[in-house]
PDB file of C-alpha atoms in Angstrom:
ATOM      1  CA  MET G  65       0.000   0.000   0.000  1.00 50.00           C
ATOM      2  CA  ALA G  66       2.917   2.330   0.739  1.00 53.00           C
ATOM      3  CA  VAL G  67       4.033   2.011  -2.896  1.00 50.00           C
ATOM      4  CA  VAL G  68       0.615   1.903  -4.571  1.00 48.00           C
ATOM      5  CA  LEU G  69      -0.620   5.264  -3.284  1.00 47.00           C
ATOM      6  CA  PRO G  70       2.346   7.409  -4.446  1.00 48.00           C
ATOM      7  CA  VAL G  71       2.428   5.650  -7.816  1.00 46.00           C
ATOM      8  CA  SER G  72      -1.302   6.149  -8.360  1.00 46.00           C
ATOM      9  CA  VAL G  73      -1.048   9.835  -7.428  1.00 44.00           C
ATOM     10  CA  ALA G  74       1.875  10.303  -9.819  1.00 46.00           C
ATOM     11  CA  TRP G  75      -0.009   8.538 -12.619  1.00 43.00           C
ATOM     12  CA  ALA G  76      -3.064  10.735 -12.038  1.00 46.00           C
ATOM     13  CA  CYS G  77      -0.937  13.819 -12.721  1.00 48.00           C
ATOM     14  CA  VAL G  78       0.015  12.673 -16.232  1.00 49.00           C
ATOM     15  CA  GLY G  79      -2.530  13.730 -18.855  1.00 51.00           C
ATOM     16  CA  LEU G  80      -3.143  11.976 -22.116  1.00 59.00           C
ATOM     17  CA  VAL G  81      -1.752  13.418 -25.329  1.00 69.00           C
ATOM     18  CA  VAL G  82      -4.513  14.472 -27.741  1.00 75.00           C
ATOM     19  CA  PHE G  83      -4.105  14.396 -31.521  1.00 76.00           C
ATOM     20  CA  LYS G  84      -6.974  14.285 -34.023  1.00 81.00           C
ATOM     21  CA  THR G  85      -8.266  15.742 -37.258  1.00 82.00           C
ATOM     22  CA  THR G  86     -10.504  18.771 -36.745  1.00 80.00           C
ATOM     23  CA  GLY G  87     -12.793  18.287 -39.725  1.00 83.00           C
ATOM     24  CA  SER G  88     -13.143  15.539 -42.251  1.00 85.00           C
ATOM     25  CA  ALA G  89     -10.372  12.963 -42.210  1.00 88.00           C
ATOM     26  CA  THR G  90     -10.848  12.402 -45.956  1.00 89.00           C
ATOM     27  CA  VAL G  91      -8.249  14.140 -48.125  1.00 92.00           C
ATOM     28  CA  GLU G  92      -7.001  14.157 -51.721  1.00 93.00           C
ATOM     29  CA  PRO G  93      -3.333  13.582 -52.596  1.00 94.00           C
ATOM     30  CA  GLY G  94      -1.603  16.974 -52.469  1.00 94.00           C
ATOM     31  CA  GLY G  95      -4.312  18.379 -50.168  1.00 93.00           C
ATOM     32  CA  THR G  96      -4.099  19.447 -46.542  1.00 93.00           C
ATOM     33  CA  VAL G  97      -5.783  18.237 -43.407  1.00 92.00           C
ATOM     34  CA  GLU G  98      -6.083  20.260 -40.201  1.00 92.00           C
ATOM     35  CA  VAL G  99      -5.111  18.520 -36.975  1.00 91.00           C
ATOM     36  CA  PHE G 100      -5.522  19.479 -33.329  1.00 90.00           C
ATOM     37  CA  GLY G 101      -2.960  18.548 -30.692  1.00 86.00           C
ATOM     38  CA  GLY G 102      -2.900  18.987 -26.955  1.00 83.00           C
ATOM     39  CA  GLU G 103      -1.017  18.023 -23.803  1.00 81.00           C
ATOM     40  CA  PHE G 104       2.367  17.831 -25.562  1.00 81.00           C
ATOM     41  CA  ALA G 105       5.426  19.043 -23.646  1.00 79.00           C
ATOM     42  CA  SER G 106       6.453  22.670 -24.100  1.00 77.00           C
ATOM     43  CA  GLY G 107       9.973  23.523 -25.184  1.00 78.00           C
ATOM     44  CA  GLU G 108      10.223  20.951 -28.000  1.00 82.00           C
ATOM     45  CA  PRO G 109       8.673  20.979 -31.484  1.00 87.00           C
ATOM     46  CA  VAL G 110       5.997  18.445 -32.442  1.00 88.00           C
ATOM     47  CA  ASN G 111       6.688  16.603 -35.716  1.00 92.00           C
ATOM     48  CA  VAL G 112       3.774  15.179 -37.683  1.00 94.00           C
ATOM     49  CA  ARG G 113       4.939  12.094 -39.567  1.00 94.00           C
ATOM     50  CA  LEU G 114       3.305   9.797 -42.086  1.00 95.00           C
ATOM     51  CA  ASP G 115       2.305   6.245 -41.097  1.00 94.00           C
ATOM     52  CA  SER G 116       4.888   5.625 -38.322  1.00 93.00           C
ATOM     53  CA  ALA G 117       6.869   7.294 -35.556  1.00 90.00           C
ATOM     54  CA  ASP G 118       9.934   7.347 -37.818  1.00 92.00           C
ATOM     55  CA  GLY G 119       8.130   8.079 -41.115  1.00 94.00           C
ATOM     56  CA  PRO G 120       8.707  11.204 -43.227  1.00 96.00           C
ATOM     57  CA  VAL G 121       7.985  14.525 -41.483  1.00 95.00           C
ATOM     58  CA  LEU G 122       4.993  16.248 -43.117  1.00 96.00           C
ATOM     59  CA  ALA G 123       4.725  19.262 -40.794  1.00 94.00           C
ATOM     60  CA  THR G 124       6.219  20.647 -37.587  1.00 93.00           C
ATOM     61  CA  PHE G 125       4.593  22.706 -34.865  1.00 89.00           C
ATOM     62  CA  PRO G 126       7.412  24.782 -33.312  1.00 86.00           C
ATOM     63  CA  ASP G 127       6.616  24.709 -29.582  1.00 78.00           C
ATOM     64  CA  PRO G 128       3.315  23.951 -27.861  1.00 72.00           C
ATOM     65  CA  GLN G 129       2.792  26.620 -25.217  1.00 70.00           C
ATOM     66  CA  PRO G 130       2.202  27.629 -22.461  1.00 64.00           C
ATOM     67  CA  SER G 131       2.943  24.459 -20.488  1.00 58.00           C
ATOM     68  CA  THR G 132       2.848  20.680 -20.646  1.00 55.00           C
ATOM     69  CA  MET G 133      -0.520  20.268 -19.002  1.00 60.00           C
ATOM     70  CA  THR G 134      -2.322  22.962 -21.039  1.00 66.00           C
ATOM     71  CA  SER G 135      -0.650  23.075 -24.457  1.00 75.00           C
ATOM     72  CA  ARG G 136      -2.951  23.257 -27.492  1.00 81.00           C
ATOM     73  CA  PHE G 137      -2.287  23.743 -31.197  1.00 83.00           C
ATOM     74  CA  THR G 138      -3.852  23.370 -34.625  1.00 88.00           C
ATOM     75  CA  LEU G 139      -1.778  22.746 -37.709  1.00 89.00           C
ATOM     76  CA  ASP G 140      -2.426  22.333 -41.436  1.00 92.00           C
ATOM     77  CA  VAL G 141      -0.617  19.193 -42.568  1.00 94.00           C
ATOM     78  CA  PRO G 142       0.184  18.911 -46.289  1.00 95.00           C
ATOM     79  CA  ILE G 143      -0.401  15.459 -47.754  1.00 95.00           C
ATOM     80  CA  PRO G 144       2.145  14.280 -50.377  1.00 95.00           C
ATOM     81  CA  ASP G 145       1.073  14.145 -54.049  1.00 95.00           C
ATOM     82  CA  ASP G 146       2.367  10.592 -54.443  1.00 95.00           C
ATOM     83  CA  ILE G 147       0.580   9.045 -51.438  1.00 94.00           C
ATOM     84  CA  SER G 148      -1.297   5.812 -52.103  1.00 94.00           C
ATOM     85  CA  PRO G 149      -5.093   5.774 -51.707  1.00 93.00           C
ATOM     86  CA  GLY G 150      -6.560   4.284 -48.548  1.00 92.00           C
ATOM     87  CA  GLU G 151      -6.153   4.659 -44.799  1.00 93.00           C
ATOM     88  CA  HIS G 152      -2.989   6.276 -43.440  1.00 94.00           C
ATOM     89  CA  LEU G 153      -1.848   7.499 -40.034  1.00 93.00           C
ATOM     90  CA  LEU G 154      -0.535  10.886 -39.037  1.00 94.00           C
ATOM     91  CA  VAL G 155       1.776  10.332 -36.074  1.00 93.00           C
ATOM     92  CA  ALA G 156       2.739  13.248 -33.806  1.00 90.00           C
ATOM     93  CA  THR G 157       6.104  12.797 -32.073  1.00 88.00           C
ATOM     94  CA  GLN G 158       8.408  14.824 -29.831  1.00 86.00           C
ATOM     95  CA  LYS G 159      12.019  14.408 -28.730  1.00 83.00           C
ATOM     96  CA  HIS G 160      11.081  15.074 -25.136  1.00 75.00           C
ATOM     97  CA  HIS G 161      10.844  12.303 -22.565  1.00 68.00           C
ATOM     98  CA  ASP G 162       9.301  13.799 -19.453  1.00 65.00           C
ATOM     99  CA  MET G 163       5.655  13.554 -18.457  1.00 60.00           C
ATOM    100  CA  ASN G 164       3.648  13.531 -21.728  1.00 56.00           C
ATOM    101  CA  GLY G 165       6.464  14.404 -24.119  1.00 56.00           C
ATOM    102  CA  GLY G 166       7.767  11.682 -26.368  1.00 61.00           C
ATOM    103  CA  ILE G 167       4.490   9.777 -26.436  1.00 75.00           C
ATOM    104  CA  PRO G 168       3.503   9.259 -30.089  1.00 85.00           C
ATOM    105  CA  ALA G 169      -0.092  10.181 -30.842  1.00 87.00           C
ATOM    106  CA  ARG G 170      -2.014   9.038 -33.913  1.00 91.00           C
ATOM    107  CA  ALA G 171      -4.833  10.295 -36.118  1.00 91.00           C
ATOM    108  CA  ALA G 172      -6.254   8.346 -39.059  1.00 91.00           C
ATOM    109  CA  ILE G 173      -6.716   9.965 -42.470  1.00 92.00           C
ATOM    110  CA  TYR G 174      -8.326   8.516 -45.588  1.00 93.00           C
ATOM    111  CA  VAL G 175      -6.790   9.401 -48.960  1.00 93.00           C
ATOM    112  CA  ASN G 176      -9.293   9.185 -51.843  1.00 90.00           C
ATOM    113  CA  ALA G 177     -11.382   6.939 -49.613  1.00 85.00           C
ATOM    114  CA  ALA G 178     -14.419   7.445 -47.452  1.00 81.00           C
ATOM    115  CA  GLU G 179     -14.106   7.237 -43.707  1.00 81.00           C
ATOM    116  CA  PRO G 180     -15.432   3.899 -42.497  1.00 79.00           C
ATOM    117  CA  SER G 181     -18.900   4.200 -41.083  1.00 80.00           C
ATOM    118  CA  LEU G 182     -19.523   3.218 -37.516  1.00 77.00           C
ATOM    119  CA  PRO G 183     -21.330  -0.087 -37.145  1.00 83.00           C
ATOM    120  CA  THR G 184     -25.025   0.222 -36.466  1.00 85.00           C
ATOM    121  CA  PRO G 185     -25.701  -0.899 -32.911  1.00 85.00           C
ATOM    122  CA  GLU G 186     -28.175  -3.688 -32.354  1.00 86.00           C
ATOM    123  CA  GLU G 187     -31.638  -2.575 -31.405  1.00 85.00           C
ATOM    124  CA  ARG G 188     -32.140  -2.938 -27.683  1.00 82.00           C
ATOM    125  CA  PRO G 189     -35.443  -4.024 -26.178  1.00 77.00           C
ATOM    126  CA  THR G 190     -37.403  -1.205 -24.616  1.00 79.00           C
ATOM    127  CA  SER G 191     -39.559  -3.355 -22.353  1.00 78.00           C
ATOM    128  CA  ILE G 192     -39.344  -6.613 -20.479  1.00 75.00           C
ATOM    129  CA  VAL G 193     -40.991  -9.496 -22.262  1.00 70.00           C
ATOM    130  CA  ALA G 194     -42.653 -11.893 -19.838  1.00 68.00           C
ATOM    131  CA  SER G 195     -44.589 -14.617 -21.604  1.00 70.00           C
ATOM    132  CA  SER G 196     -45.625 -16.429 -18.437  1.00 72.00           C
ATOM    133  CA  GLY G 197     -44.895 -16.688 -14.769  1.00 72.00           C
ATOM    134  CA  PRO G 198     -43.395 -19.640 -12.932  1.00 77.00           C
ATOM    135  CA  GLY G 199     -45.202 -22.949 -13.329  1.00 81.00           C
ATOM    136  CA  VAL G 200     -46.993 -24.872 -10.603  1.00 85.00           C
ATOM    137  CA  GLY G 201     -44.204 -27.456 -10.467  1.00 87.00           C
ATOM    138  CA  SER G 202     -41.543 -24.782  -9.879  1.00 87.00           C
ATOM    139  CA  LEU G 203     -43.573 -23.197  -7.109  1.00 88.00           C
ATOM    140  CA  ALA G 204     -44.138 -26.597  -5.451  1.00 91.00           C
ATOM    141  CA  LEU G 205     -40.388 -27.354  -5.500  1.00 92.00           C
ATOM    142  CA  VAL G 206     -39.564 -23.963  -3.978  1.00 93.00           C
ATOM    143  CA  ALA G 207     -42.171 -24.496  -1.246  1.00 94.00           C
ATOM    144  CA  LEU G 208     -40.850 -28.002  -0.527  1.00 95.00           C
ATOM    145  CA  GLY G 209     -37.247 -26.728  -0.323  1.00 95.00           C
ATOM    146  CA  THR G 210     -38.250 -23.886   1.983  1.00 96.00           C
ATOM    147  CA  ALA G 211     -40.129 -26.293   4.263  1.00 96.00           C
ATOM    148  CA  ALA G 212     -37.125 -28.657   4.395  1.00 96.00           C
ATOM    149  CA  VAL G 213     -34.757 -25.823   5.341  1.00 96.00           C
ATOM    150  CA  ALA G 214     -37.193 -24.591   8.013  1.00 96.00           C
ATOM    151  CA  LEU G 215     -37.461 -28.137   9.434  1.00 96.00           C
ATOM    152  CA  LEU G 216     -33.645 -28.465   9.612  1.00 95.00           C
ATOM    153  CA  VAL G 217     -33.314 -25.089  11.347  1.00 96.00           C
ATOM    154  CA  ALA G 218     -36.021 -26.035  13.880  1.00 95.00           C
ATOM    155  CA  ALA G 219     -34.356 -29.404  14.586  1.00 94.00           C
ATOM    156  CA  ALA G 220     -30.962 -27.743  15.099  1.00 93.00           C
ATOM    157  CA  ALA G 221     -32.478 -25.141  17.436  1.00 91.00           C
ATOM    158  CA  SER G 222     -34.278 -27.851  19.431  1.00 91.00           C
ATOM    159  CA  ALA G 223     -31.093 -29.918  19.777  1.00 89.00           C
ATOM    160  CA  ALA G 224     -29.127 -26.875  20.905  1.00 87.00           C
ATOM    161  CA  ALA G 225     -31.798 -26.005  23.482  1.00 85.00           C
ATOM    162  CA  ARG G 226     -31.749 -29.542  24.932  1.00 85.00           C
ATOM    163  CA  ARG G 227     -27.962 -29.511  25.336  1.00 83.00           C
ATOM    164  CA  SER G 228     -27.912 -26.208  27.155  1.00 76.00           C
ATOM    165  CA  SER G 229     -30.752 -26.965  29.633  1.00 66.00           C
ATOM    166  CA  PRO G 230     -29.573 -28.198  33.073  1.00 67.00           C
ATOM    167  CA  THR G 231     -30.375 -31.778  34.042  1.00 63.00           C
ATOM    168  CA  PRO G 232     -31.834 -32.481  37.531  1.00 62.00           C
ATOM    169  CA  ALA G 233     -29.230 -33.721  40.012  1.00 60.00           C
ATOM    170  CA  GLU G 234     -29.565 -37.317  41.033  1.00 55.00           C
ATOM    171  CA  GLY G 235     -30.747 -37.946  44.544  1.00 54.00           C
ATOM    172  CA  GLY G 236     -32.092 -34.458  44.943  1.00 53.00           C
ATOM    173  CA  GLU G 237     -35.481 -33.401  46.275  1.00 56.00           C
ATOM    174  CA  ALA G 238     -38.441 -34.144  44.157  1.00 51.00           C
TER     175      ALA G 238
END
């Protein structure tokens, strides 16, 4: 417990890095997409790379200000003319390894492709369907079980009462 509490408090102080597209994530080759970033460390630039943490740098945001826990930025990221159609990742990275810095963040973009639609959730019932109540046989078994348990409890209580009652002394007055 002495270790768990300080570690959990320290973890609670570390925010999550935010990185996402601000509008549509669909883009044409040679186009631009606007991204929003937040909670990056101040003092180091944020590089936006294509498809991996060590991919080509597409754009750089100079220095998220004012501080690590409140930094926010938007950036227009140019998409290469020769990019293949389909889903790609924009990966935001920093060369800073304290608190949130250095944690790669990802945002999906779709080049000449539509964003995948979210699956339609199953329809949930709005009321409880009860076709019938318990049958006579079920009720009889429950009643029989309850009676058996009550009989066992009564027998145990009777046996305990007999053991604890004093017995008359032999040869005593009648």
